[in-house]
PDB file of C-alpha atoms in Angstrom:
ATOM      1  CA  MET T   1      -5.155  20.828  -5.300  1.00 76.00           C
ATOM      2  CA  GLN T   2      -5.400  23.902  -3.051  1.00 79.00           C
ATOM      3  CA  GLU T   3      -7.627  25.580  -5.598  1.00 80.00           C
ATOM      4  CA  ILE T   4      -9.875  22.539  -5.790  1.00 78.00           C
ATOM      5  CA  PHE T   5     -10.183  22.350  -1.995  1.00 80.00           C
ATOM      6  CA  ARG T   6     -10.872  26.070  -1.789  1.00 81.00           C
ATOM      7  CA  ASN T   7     -13.696  25.862  -4.300  1.00 78.00           C
ATOM      8  CA  TYR T   8     -15.341  22.571  -3.525  1.00 74.00           C
ATOM      9  CA  SER T   9     -14.381  21.154  -0.187  1.00 75.00           C
ATOM     10  CA  LYS T  10     -16.842  20.838   2.644  1.00 83.00           C
ATOM     11  CA  SER T  11     -17.315  18.680   5.723  1.00 90.00           C
ATOM     12  CA  ARG T  12     -20.489  16.756   6.378  1.00 92.00           C
ATOM     13  CA  GLU T  13     -21.429  14.937   9.554  1.00 94.00           C
ATOM     14  CA  PHE T  14     -23.289  11.639   9.886  1.00 95.00           C
ATOM     15  CA  PRO T  15     -24.595  10.004  13.099  1.00 95.00           C
ATOM     16  CA  ALA T  16     -22.852   6.676  13.605  1.00 95.00           C
ATOM     17  CA  HIS T  17     -22.756   5.628  17.273  1.00 96.00           C
ATOM     18  CA  THR T  18     -23.927   6.510  20.779  1.00 94.00           C
ATOM     19  CA  ALA T  19     -20.356   7.125  21.958  1.00 94.00           C
ATOM     20  CA  LYS T  20     -17.088   8.273  20.473  1.00 93.00           C
ATOM     21  CA  VAL T  21     -15.716   6.681  17.332  1.00 96.00           C
ATOM     22  CA  HIS T  22     -12.248   5.135  17.595  1.00 96.00           C
ATOM     23  CA  SER T  23     -11.668   3.910  14.053  1.00 97.00           C
ATOM     24  CA  VAL T  24     -12.895   4.454  10.488  1.00 98.00           C
ATOM     25  CA  ALA T  25     -11.907   2.463   7.399  1.00 98.00           C
ATOM     26  CA  TRP T  26     -13.015   2.147   3.763  1.00 98.00           C
ATOM     27  CA  SER T  27     -13.681  -1.125   1.972  1.00 98.00           C
ATOM     28  CA  CYS T  28     -11.215  -1.856  -0.837  1.00 98.00           C
ATOM     29  CA  ASP T  29     -13.744  -0.812  -3.526  1.00 98.00           C
ATOM     30  CA  GLY T  30     -14.608   2.393  -1.665  1.00 98.00           C
ATOM     31  CA  LYS T  31     -18.326   1.635  -1.598  1.00 98.00           C
ATOM     32  CA  ARG T  32     -18.574   1.261   2.170  1.00 98.00           C
ATOM     33  CA  LEU T  33     -17.164   2.882   5.285  1.00 98.00           C
ATOM     34  CA  ALA T  34     -16.987   1.057   8.617  1.00 98.00           C
ATOM     35  CA  SER T  35     -16.609   2.673  12.027  1.00 98.00           C
ATOM     36  CA  GLY T  36     -15.841   1.192  15.438  1.00 98.00           C
ATOM     37  CA  SER T  37     -16.848   2.812  18.702  1.00 97.00           C
ATOM     38  CA  PHE T  38     -16.611   2.943  22.466  1.00 95.00           C
ATOM     39  CA  ASP T  39     -20.288   1.874  22.409  1.00 96.00           C
ATOM     40  CA  LYS T  40     -19.107  -1.722  21.622  1.00 97.00           C
ATOM     41  CA  THR T  41     -20.520  -1.728  18.081  1.00 98.00           C
ATOM     42  CA  ALA T  42     -19.334  -1.313  14.515  1.00 98.00           C
ATOM     43  CA  SER T  43     -21.372   0.579  11.932  1.00 98.00           C
ATOM     44  CA  VAL T  44     -21.278   0.231   8.165  1.00 98.00           C
ATOM     45  CA  PHE T  45     -22.312   2.981   5.757  1.00 98.00           C
ATOM     46  CA  VAL T  46     -22.829   2.944   2.013  1.00 98.00           C
ATOM     47  CA  LEU T  47     -21.299   5.878   0.135  1.00 97.00           C
ATOM     48  CA  GLU T  48     -23.812   7.550  -2.178  1.00 94.00           C
ATOM     49  CA  LYS T  49     -22.032  10.325  -4.114  1.00 85.00           C
ATOM     50  CA  ASP T  50     -20.797  12.468  -1.195  1.00 80.00           C
ATOM     51  CA  ARG T  51     -23.188  11.158   1.463  1.00 91.00           C
ATOM     52  CA  LEU T  52     -22.955   8.267   3.897  1.00 96.00           C
ATOM     53  CA  VAL T  53     -26.129   6.234   4.305  1.00 97.00           C
ATOM     54  CA  LYS T  54     -26.095   3.950   7.333  1.00 97.00           C
ATOM     55  CA  GLU T  55     -26.557   0.337   6.307  1.00 97.00           C
ATOM     56  CA  ASP T  56     -26.240  -1.713   9.491  1.00 97.00           C
ATOM     57  CA  THR T  57     -24.993  -1.845  13.066  1.00 97.00           C
ATOM     58  CA  TYR T  58     -22.847  -4.824  14.067  1.00 98.00           C
ATOM     59  CA  ARG T  59     -23.304  -5.975  17.650  1.00 97.00           C
ATOM     60  CA  GLY T  60     -21.573  -8.736  19.584  1.00 97.00           C
ATOM     61  CA  HIS T  61     -18.479  -7.302  21.241  1.00 98.00           C
ATOM     62  CA  GLY T  62     -18.536  -6.969  25.020  1.00 98.00           C
ATOM     63  CA  ASP T  63     -16.208  -3.965  25.134  1.00 98.00           C
ATOM     64  CA  SER T  64     -15.070  -0.989  23.091  1.00 97.00           C
ATOM     65  CA  VAL T  65     -14.262  -1.595  19.401  1.00 97.00           C
ATOM     66  CA  ASP T  66     -10.852   0.063  19.249  1.00 96.00           C
ATOM     67  CA  GLN T  67      -9.742  -0.641  15.703  1.00 97.00           C
ATOM     68  CA  LEU T  68     -11.076  -2.252  12.557  1.00 98.00           C
ATOM     69  CA  CYS T  69      -9.958  -2.929   9.008  1.00 98.00           C
ATOM     70  CA  TRP T  70     -11.337  -4.438   5.805  1.00 98.00           C
ATOM     71  CA  HIS T  71     -10.097  -7.405   3.819  1.00 98.00           C
ATOM     72  CA  PRO T  72      -7.573  -6.019   1.295  1.00 98.00           C
ATOM     73  CA  SER T  73      -9.354  -7.440  -1.769  1.00 98.00           C
ATOM     74  CA  ASN T  74     -12.784  -8.689  -0.640  1.00 98.00           C
ATOM     75  CA  PRO T  75     -15.107  -5.684  -0.112  1.00 98.00           C
ATOM     76  CA  ASP T  76     -17.592  -7.749   1.937  1.00 98.00           C
ATOM     77  CA  LEU T  77     -15.397  -8.708   4.903  1.00 98.00           C
ATOM     78  CA  PHE T  78     -14.060  -6.617   7.761  1.00 98.00           C
ATOM     79  CA  VAL T  79     -12.536  -7.420  11.136  1.00 98.00           C
ATOM     80  CA  THR T  80     -12.869  -5.667  14.496  1.00 98.00           C
ATOM     81  CA  ALA T  81     -10.526  -5.662  17.507  1.00 98.00           C
ATOM     82  CA  SER T  82     -11.997  -5.156  20.955  1.00 98.00           C
ATOM     83  CA  GLY T  83     -11.007  -4.882  24.589  1.00 97.00           C
ATOM     84  CA  ASP T  84     -13.193  -7.951  25.235  1.00 98.00           C
ATOM     85  CA  LYS T  85     -10.268 -10.243  24.267  1.00 97.00           C
ATOM     86  CA  THR T  86     -11.804 -11.240  20.939  1.00 98.00           C
ATOM     87  CA  ILE T  87     -11.602 -10.216  17.340  1.00 98.00           C
ATOM     88  CA  ARG T  88     -14.604 -10.674  15.075  1.00 98.00           C
ATOM     89  CA  ILE T  89     -14.807 -11.091  11.306  1.00 98.00           C
ATOM     90  CA  TRP T  90     -18.032  -9.753   9.773  1.00 98.00           C
ATOM     91  CA  ASP T  91     -19.691 -10.219   6.374  1.00 98.00           C
ATOM     92  CA  VAL T  92     -21.767  -7.286   5.101  1.00 98.00           C
ATOM     93  CA  ARG T  93     -23.812  -9.593   2.824  1.00 97.00           C
ATOM     94  CA  THR T  94     -25.306 -11.461   5.786  1.00 95.00           C
ATOM     95  CA  ILE T  95     -24.737  -8.751   8.452  1.00 91.00           C
ATOM     96  CA  LYS T  96     -23.436 -11.573  10.598  1.00 92.00           C
ATOM     97  CA  CYS T  97     -20.304 -12.342  12.528  1.00 97.00           C
ATOM     98  CA  VAL T  98     -18.457 -14.981  10.495  1.00 96.00           C
ATOM     99  CA  THR T  99     -16.360 -15.918  13.507  1.00 97.00           C
ATOM    100  CA  ALA T 100     -15.304 -14.645  16.916  1.00 98.00           C
ATOM    101  CA  ILE T 101     -11.697 -15.514  17.735  1.00 97.00           C
ATOM    102  CA  ASN T 102     -10.484 -15.466  21.324  1.00 97.00           C
ATOM    103  CA  THR T 103      -7.178 -13.697  21.927  1.00 96.00           C
ATOM    104  CA  LYS T 104      -4.784 -13.467  24.854  1.00 93.00           C
ATOM    105  CA  GLY T 105      -5.536  -9.924  25.969  1.00 96.00           C
ATOM    106  CA  GLU T 106      -7.382  -6.660  25.451  1.00 97.00           C
ATOM    107  CA  ASN T 107      -6.916  -5.860  21.783  1.00 97.00           C
ATOM    108  CA  ILE T 108      -5.978  -2.360  20.663  1.00 96.00           C
ATOM    109  CA  ASN T 109      -4.689  -2.663  17.088  1.00 96.00           C
ATOM    110  CA  ILE T 110      -5.346  -4.842  14.059  1.00 98.00           C
ATOM    111  CA  CYS T 111      -4.314  -5.146  10.427  1.00 98.00           C
ATOM    112  CA  TRP T 112      -4.976  -7.499   7.525  1.00 98.00           C
ATOM    113  CA  SER T 113      -2.056  -8.663   5.409  1.00 98.00           C
ATOM    114  CA  PRO T 114      -2.008  -7.389   1.791  1.00 98.00           C
ATOM    115  CA  ASP T 115      -2.406 -10.962   0.481  1.00 98.00           C
ATOM    116  CA  GLY T 116      -5.525 -11.417   2.636  1.00 98.00           C
ATOM    117  CA  GLN T 117      -4.223 -14.580   4.302  1.00 98.00           C
ATOM    118  CA  THR T 118      -3.339 -13.324   7.777  1.00 98.00           C
ATOM    119  CA  ILE T 119      -4.752 -10.997  10.420  1.00 98.00           C
ATOM    120  CA  ALA T 120      -2.381  -9.527  12.993  1.00 98.00           C
ATOM    121  CA  VAL T 121      -3.773  -8.233  16.271  1.00 98.00           C
ATOM    122  CA  GLY T 122      -1.909  -6.491  19.086  1.00 98.00           C
ATOM    123  CA  ASN T 123      -3.019  -6.248  22.705  1.00 97.00           C
ATOM    124  CA  LYS T 124      -2.344  -4.065  25.733  1.00 97.00           C
ATOM    125  CA  ASP T 125       0.329  -6.503  26.949  1.00 97.00           C
ATOM    126  CA  ASP T 126       2.409  -5.964  23.761  1.00 98.00           C
ATOM    127  CA  VAL T 127       1.639  -9.394  22.346  1.00 98.00           C
ATOM    128  CA  VAL T 128       0.989  -9.555  18.601  1.00 98.00           C
ATOM    129  CA  THR T 129      -0.966 -12.608  17.423  1.00 98.00           C
ATOM    130  CA  PHE T 130      -0.944 -13.725  13.787  1.00 98.00           C
ATOM    131  CA  ILE T 131      -4.200 -15.452  12.833  1.00 98.00           C
ATOM    132  CA  ASP T 132      -4.845 -17.503   9.691  1.00 98.00           C
ATOM    133  CA  ALA T 133      -7.740 -15.712   7.966  1.00 97.00           C
ATOM    134  CA  LYS T 134      -9.113 -18.978   6.523  1.00 96.00           C
ATOM    135  CA  THR T 135      -8.835 -21.409   9.434  1.00 97.00           C
ATOM    136  CA  HIS T 136      -9.160 -18.669  12.107  1.00 97.00           C
ATOM    137  CA  ARG T 137      -6.381 -20.348  14.075  1.00 97.00           C
ATOM    138  CA  SER T 138      -3.382 -18.626  15.578  1.00 96.00           C
ATOM    139  CA  ARG T 139      -0.143 -19.084  13.608  1.00 96.00           C
ATOM    140  CA  ALA T 140       2.155 -17.286  16.033  1.00 96.00           C
ATOM    141  CA  ASP T 141       2.214 -15.182  19.184  1.00 96.00           C
ATOM    142  CA  GLU T 142       5.032 -12.680  19.548  1.00 97.00           C
ATOM    143  CA  GLN T 143       5.672 -11.058  22.926  1.00 97.00           C
ATOM    144  CA  PHE T 144       7.603  -7.803  22.672  1.00 97.00           C
ATOM    145  CA  LYS T 145       9.686  -6.178  25.379  1.00 96.00           C
ATOM    146  CA  PHE T 146       8.566  -2.685  24.380  1.00 96.00           C
ATOM    147  CA  GLU T 147       5.278  -0.862  24.087  1.00 97.00           C
ATOM    148  CA  VAL T 148       3.729  -1.779  20.716  1.00 97.00           C
ATOM    149  CA  ASN T 149       1.561   1.017  19.351  1.00 97.00           C
ATOM    150  CA  GLU T 150       0.608   0.249  15.768  1.00 97.00           C
ATOM    151  CA  ILE T 151       1.354  -2.619  13.403  1.00 98.00           C
ATOM    152  CA  SER T 152       1.426  -2.969   9.630  1.00 98.00           C
ATOM    153  CA  TRP T 153       2.718  -5.121   6.816  1.00 98.00           C
ATOM    154  CA  ASN T 154       4.560  -3.449   3.978  1.00 98.00           C
ATOM    155  CA  ASN T 155       2.748  -3.535   0.604  1.00 98.00           C
ATOM    156  CA  ASP T 156       4.890  -6.469  -0.587  1.00 97.00           C
ATOM    157  CA  ASN T 157       3.779  -8.600   2.375  1.00 98.00           C
ATOM    158  CA  ASP T 158       7.372  -9.658   3.179  1.00 98.00           C
ATOM    159  CA  MET T 159       8.051  -7.366   6.147  1.00 98.00           C
ATOM    160  CA  PHE T 160       6.128  -6.539   9.289  1.00 98.00           C
ATOM    161  CA  PHE T 161       6.471  -3.146  10.974  1.00 98.00           C
ATOM    162  CA  LEU T 162       5.756  -2.060  14.557  1.00 98.00           C
ATOM    163  CA  THR T 163       5.923   1.409  16.084  1.00 98.00           C
ATOM    164  CA  ASN T 164       7.017   1.440  19.700  1.00 97.00           C
ATOM    165  CA  GLY T 165       7.045   3.482  22.880  1.00 97.00           C
ATOM    166  CA  ASN T 166      10.777   4.204  22.599  1.00 97.00           C
ATOM    167  CA  GLY T 167      10.359   6.157  19.368  1.00 97.00           C
ATOM    168  CA  CYS T 168      11.530   3.282  17.186  1.00 98.00           C
ATOM    169  CA  ILE T 169      10.196   1.455  14.147  1.00 98.00           C
ATOM    170  CA  ASN T 170      10.871  -2.270  14.450  1.00 98.00           C
ATOM    171  CA  ILE T 171      10.980  -4.261  11.227  1.00 98.00           C
ATOM    172  CA  LEU T 172      10.586  -8.043  11.129  1.00 98.00           C
ATOM    173  CA  SER T 173      10.907 -10.390   8.168  1.00 98.00           C
ATOM    174  CA  TYR T 174       7.629 -12.066   7.230  1.00 98.00           C
ATOM    175  CA  PRO T 175       6.576 -14.821   7.628  1.00 97.00           C
ATOM    176  CA  GLU T 176       9.739 -15.723   9.619  1.00 97.00           C
ATOM    177  CA  LEU T 177       9.231 -12.837  12.095  1.00 97.00           C
ATOM    178  CA  LYS T 178      12.977 -12.403  12.499  1.00 97.00           C
ATOM    179  CA  PRO T 179      14.194  -8.907  13.455  1.00 97.00           C
ATOM    180  CA  ILE T 180      15.651  -7.090  10.440  1.00 96.00           C
ATOM    181  CA  GLN T 181      16.149  -3.576  11.739  1.00 96.00           C
ATOM    182  CA  SER T 182      15.199  -1.116  14.452  1.00 97.00           C
ATOM    183  CA  ILE T 183      15.064   2.496  13.278  1.00 97.00           C
ATOM    184  CA  ASN T 184      15.353   5.346  15.762  1.00 96.00           C
ATOM    185  CA  ALA T 185      12.588   7.390  14.186  1.00 96.00           C
ATOM    186  CA  HIS T 186      11.569   9.893  16.866  1.00 96.00           C
ATOM    187  CA  PRO T 187      12.859  11.157  20.235  1.00 94.00           C
ATOM    188  CA  SER T 188       9.561  10.139  21.861  1.00 95.00           C
ATOM    189  CA  ASN T 189       6.789   7.556  21.573  1.00 97.00           C
ATOM    190  CA  CYS T 190       6.205   6.482  17.944  1.00 98.00           C
ATOM    191  CA  ILE T 191       2.447   6.108  17.674  1.00 97.00           C
ATOM    192  CA  CYS T 192       1.094   5.385  14.192  1.00 98.00           C
ATOM    193  CA  ILE T 193       2.325   4.070  10.838  1.00 98.00           C
ATOM    194  CA  ARG T 194       0.873   3.998   7.309  1.00 98.00           C
ATOM    195  CA  PHE T 195       2.161   2.813   3.923  1.00 98.00           C
ATOM    196  CA  ASP T 196       1.336   4.756   0.801  1.00 97.00           C
ATOM    197  CA  PRO T 197      -0.663   2.862  -1.853  1.00 97.00           C
ATOM    198  CA  MET T 198       2.117   3.304  -4.426  1.00 97.00           C
ATOM    199  CA  GLY T 199       4.630   1.469  -2.236  1.00 96.00           C
ATOM    200  CA  LYS T 200       7.152   4.302  -2.328  1.00 97.00           C
ATOM    201  CA  TYR T 201       6.882   5.673   1.228  1.00 98.00           C
ATOM    202  CA  PHE T 202       5.606   5.000   4.689  1.00 98.00           C
ATOM    203  CA  ALA T 203       4.853   7.612   7.320  1.00 98.00           C
ATOM    204  CA  THR T 204       5.022   7.543  11.105  1.00 98.00           C
ATOM    205  CA  GLY T 205       3.440   9.874  13.638  1.00 98.00           C
ATOM    206  CA  SER T 206       4.888  10.522  17.062  1.00 98.00           C
ATOM    207  CA  ALA T 207       4.240  12.027  20.478  1.00 97.00           C
ATOM    208  CA  ASP T 208       6.764  14.725  19.490  1.00 97.00           C
ATOM    209  CA  ALA T 209       3.989  16.083  17.163  1.00 98.00           C
ATOM    210  CA  LEU T 210       6.070  15.264  14.084  1.00 98.00           C
ATOM    211  CA  VAL T 211       5.130  13.154  11.090  1.00 98.00           C
ATOM    212  CA  SER T 212       8.128  11.589   9.369  1.00 98.00           C
ATOM    213  CA  LEU T 213       8.116  10.271   5.816  1.00 98.00           C
ATOM    214  CA  TRP T 214      10.336   7.297   4.980  1.00 98.00           C
ATOM    215  CA  ASP T 215      11.608   5.796   1.757  1.00 98.00           C
ATOM    216  CA  VAL T 216      10.491   2.139   1.740  1.00 97.00           C
ATOM    217  CA  GLU T 217      13.539   0.855  -0.181  1.00 96.00           C
ATOM    218  CA  GLU T 218      16.255   2.859   1.553  1.00 96.00           C
ATOM    219  CA  LEU T 219      14.605   3.030   4.993  1.00 96.00           C
ATOM    220  CA  VAL T 220      15.743   6.641   5.343  1.00 97.00           C
ATOM    221  CA  CYS T 221      13.697   9.631   6.450  1.00 98.00           C
ATOM    222  CA  VAL T 222      12.917  11.826   3.447  1.00 97.00           C
ATOM    223  CA  ARG T 223      11.179  14.706   5.227  1.00 97.00           C
ATOM    224  CA  CYS T 224       9.210  15.740   8.300  1.00 97.00           C
ATOM    225  CA  PHE T 225       5.876  17.492   8.633  1.00 97.00           C
ATOM    226  CA  SER T 226       5.742  19.741  11.680  1.00 97.00           C
ATOM    227  CA  ARG T 227       2.482  21.711  11.599  1.00 98.00           C
ATOM    228  CA  LEU T 228       0.786  19.855  14.463  1.00 98.00           C
ATOM    229  CA  ASP T 229       1.428  20.768  18.113  1.00 97.00           C
ATOM    230  CA  TRP T 230       0.142  17.587  19.793  1.00 97.00           C
ATOM    231  CA  PRO T 231       0.981  13.861  19.583  1.00 97.00           C
ATOM    232  CA  VAL T 232       0.090  12.536  16.133  1.00 98.00           C
ATOM    233  CA  ARG T 233      -2.649   9.949  16.565  1.00 97.00           C
ATOM    234  CA  THR T 234      -3.613   9.009  13.028  1.00 98.00           C
ATOM    235  CA  LEU T 235      -2.354   9.126   9.433  1.00 98.00           C
ATOM    236  CA  SER T 236      -3.689   8.322   5.972  1.00 98.00           C
ATOM    237  CA  PHE T 237      -2.333   8.548   2.430  1.00 98.00           C
ATOM    238  CA  SER T 238      -4.618   9.468  -0.447  1.00 97.00           C
ATOM    239  CA  HIS T 239      -5.326   6.824  -3.104  1.00 97.00           C
ATOM    240  CA  ASP T 240      -2.685   8.233  -5.470  1.00 96.00           C
ATOM    241  CA  GLY T 241      -0.064   8.640  -2.732  1.00 97.00           C
ATOM    242  CA  LYS T 242       0.137  12.396  -3.328  1.00 96.00           C
ATOM    243  CA  MET T 243      -1.508  13.632  -0.120  1.00 97.00           C
ATOM    244  CA  LEU T 244      -0.995  12.749   3.532  1.00 98.00           C
ATOM    245  CA  ALA T 245      -3.558  13.565   6.206  1.00 98.00           C
ATOM    246  CA  SER T 246      -2.420  13.678   9.837  1.00 98.00           C
ATOM    247  CA  ALA T 247      -4.341  14.511  12.971  1.00 98.00           C
ATOM    248  CA  SER T 248      -3.940  14.942  16.719  1.00 97.00           C
ATOM    249  CA  GLU T 249      -5.481  16.894  19.572  1.00 96.00           C
ATOM    250  CA  ASP T 250      -5.013  20.018  17.449  1.00 96.00           C
ATOM    251  CA  HIS T 251      -8.381  21.223  16.220  1.00 95.00           C
ATOM    252  CA  PHE T 252      -7.527  20.664  12.585  1.00 96.00           C
ATOM    253  CA  ILE T 253      -6.429  17.876  10.252  1.00 97.00           C
ATOM    254  CA  ASP T 254      -3.287  18.698   8.283  1.00 97.00           C
ATOM    255  CA  ILE T 255      -3.331  17.749   4.606  1.00 96.00           C
ATOM    256  CA  ALA T 256       0.173  17.832   3.148  1.00 97.00           C
ATOM    257  CA  GLU T 257       1.592  17.343  -0.302  1.00 96.00           C
ATOM    258  CA  VAL T 258       3.778  14.268   0.081  1.00 98.00           C
ATOM    259  CA  GLU T 259       6.538  15.207  -2.375  1.00 97.00           C
ATOM    260  CA  THR T 260       7.124  18.748  -1.070  1.00 96.00           C
ATOM    261  CA  GLY T 261       5.828  18.659   2.505  1.00 96.00           C
ATOM    262  CA  GLU T 262       3.796  21.784   1.776  1.00 95.00           C
ATOM    263  CA  LYS T 263       0.416  22.367   3.368  1.00 95.00           C
ATOM    264  CA  LEU T 264      -2.417  21.836   0.886  1.00 94.00           C
ATOM    265  CA  TRP T 265      -5.266  22.405   3.292  1.00 93.00           C
ATOM    266  CA  GLU T 266      -6.359  22.100   6.887  1.00 94.00           C
ATOM    267  CA  VAL T 267      -9.718  20.654   7.852  1.00 94.00           C
ATOM    268  CA  GLN T 268     -11.107  22.513  10.844  1.00 93.00           C
ATOM    269  CA  CYS T 269     -12.345  20.349  13.744  1.00 93.00           C
ATOM    270  CA  GLU T 270     -14.030  21.304  17.008  1.00 90.00           C
ATOM    271  CA  SER T 271     -12.212  18.664  19.046  1.00 93.00           C
ATOM    272  CA  PRO T 272      -9.292  16.186  18.870  1.00 95.00           C
ATOM    273  CA  THR T 273      -9.341  13.723  15.963  1.00 96.00           C
ATOM    274  CA  PHE T 274      -8.950   9.984  16.605  1.00 92.00           C
ATOM    275  CA  THR T 275      -8.954   8.517  13.127  1.00 97.00           C
ATOM    276  CA  VAL T 276      -8.646   9.567   9.475  1.00 98.00           C
ATOM    277  CA  ALA T 277      -8.996   7.513   6.279  1.00 98.00           C
ATOM    278  CA  TRP T 278      -8.741   8.626   2.660  1.00 98.00           C
ATOM    279  CA  HIS T 279     -11.116   6.983   0.211  1.00 97.00           C
ATOM    280  CA  PRO T 280      -9.322   4.343  -1.958  1.00 97.00           C
ATOM    281  CA  LYS T 281     -10.297   6.029  -5.248  1.00 96.00           C
ATOM    282  CA  ARG T 282     -11.329   9.642  -4.612  1.00 92.00           C
ATOM    283  CA  PRO T 283     -10.096  12.754  -2.743  1.00 91.00           C
ATOM    284  CA  LEU T 284     -12.604  12.133   0.054  1.00 93.00           C
ATOM    285  CA  LEU T 285     -11.490  11.925   3.688  1.00 95.00           C
ATOM    286  CA  ALA T 286     -13.454  10.182   6.438  1.00 97.00           C
ATOM    287  CA  TYR T 287     -12.619  11.114  10.016  1.00 97.00           C
ATOM    288  CA  ALA T 288     -13.977  11.026  13.553  1.00 97.00           C
ATOM    289  CA  CYS T 289     -13.351  13.393  16.444  1.00 94.00           C
ATOM    290  CA  ASP T 290     -13.622  13.274  20.199  1.00 88.00           C
ATOM    291  CA  ASP T 291     -16.918  14.375  21.691  1.00 71.00           C
ATOM    292  CA  LYS T 292     -16.855  18.143  22.093  1.00 63.00           C
ATOM    293  CA  ASP T 293     -17.159  18.284  25.859  1.00 54.00           C
ATOM    294  CA  GLY T 294     -15.466  14.961  26.568  1.00 49.00           C
ATOM    295  CA  LYS T 295     -18.667  13.273  27.723  1.00 47.00           C
ATOM    296  CA  TYR T 296     -20.165  10.186  26.127  1.00 45.00           C
ATOM    297  CA  ASP T 297     -23.721  11.512  26.242  1.00 45.00           C
ATOM    298  CA  SER T 298     -23.276  14.848  24.563  1.00 43.00           C
ATOM    299  CA  GLY T 299     -26.189  14.467  22.191  1.00 45.00           C
ATOM    300  CA  ARG T 300     -25.764  14.831  18.465  1.00 47.00           C
ATOM    301  CA  GLU T 301     -22.019  15.432  18.551  1.00 53.00           C
ATOM    302  CA  SER T 302     -21.400  12.073  20.160  1.00 74.00           C
ATOM    303  CA  GLY T 303     -20.308   9.264  17.894  1.00 91.00           C
ATOM    304  CA  THR T 304     -20.433  10.968  14.519  1.00 94.00           C
ATOM    305  CA  VAL T 305     -18.412  10.233  11.408  1.00 96.00           C
ATOM    306  CA  LYS T 306     -17.440  13.113   9.139  1.00 95.00           C
ATOM    307  CA  LEU T 307     -16.607  13.331   5.447  1.00 94.00           C
ATOM    308  CA  PHE T 308     -14.419  16.035   3.994  1.00 93.00           C
ATOM    309  CA  GLY T 309     -13.770  16.426   0.321  1.00 86.00           C
ATOM    310  CA  LEU T 310     -15.026  16.982  -3.112  1.00 67.00           C
ATOM    311  CA  PRO T 311     -18.728  16.712  -3.908  1.00 59.00           C
ATOM    312  CA  GLY T 312     -20.270  14.306  -6.377  1.00 51.00           C
ATOM    313  CA  ASP T 313     -18.213  11.841  -8.364  1.00 47.00           C
ATOM    314  CA  SER T 314     -15.142  14.003  -8.876  1.00 40.00           C
TER     315      SER T 314
END
């Protein structure tokens, strides 16, 4: 892989928003990339070989779009979480908001269950709401006594994971939402969590600048990745589960080989990275960084999405 990256890899930048990008995500078929921004909009791009061509801008939120995700099996639907106390489901075929669902607080994280039936959204008050994706009604509200950072189902859809401010991973049974286990994963704030597409591992990133890799079955830490110096903000596994990208305020994205922990490559960045997402079928990484000088009106650099990876259809 190192040889391939050395010979072919390049980063390309595409204008996406008028302010910084908080979240990027690929549709399940890999044909589209969506981004959510501080500018209150979402953008959708079509991937043409190794270029992103902007398709549409999705307006309607009254505050920053902090996180978004696509339906796990329908490549036309995605959902956005905003600080305006709503989530919105969008359909790329009509470029319209299918529904706006009111929530109890300012939303900061969202995920769609692997079976496509439920959307979970977490807010700044550490309430996670489970919403029926068909009826758009709330199934359950769970108030937690700790800071909830990121949320995710496991690939089998029978457990629900939360990373928290005490450095723990909390695991609930699903759909019962009964506590199964709390794992002391890190000595400080546990920020992000991702499951690998093969269902073998999940990874967590922490304020201690470490990424830890966990065996899904055994729930034990297999190895740590320690090349970053700042709190780990975002993680993504490649489509084959062999590579793990992690990023922080360091001015590079670390790409590690999952099975050995070795560094495969680092993607140079000019500013902190908020969000990374591997393409679901190709070694192509989408990511978005902070604006270079920290302002929201810094011209071309503001609100761009970047692609790193192999050219053409490789």
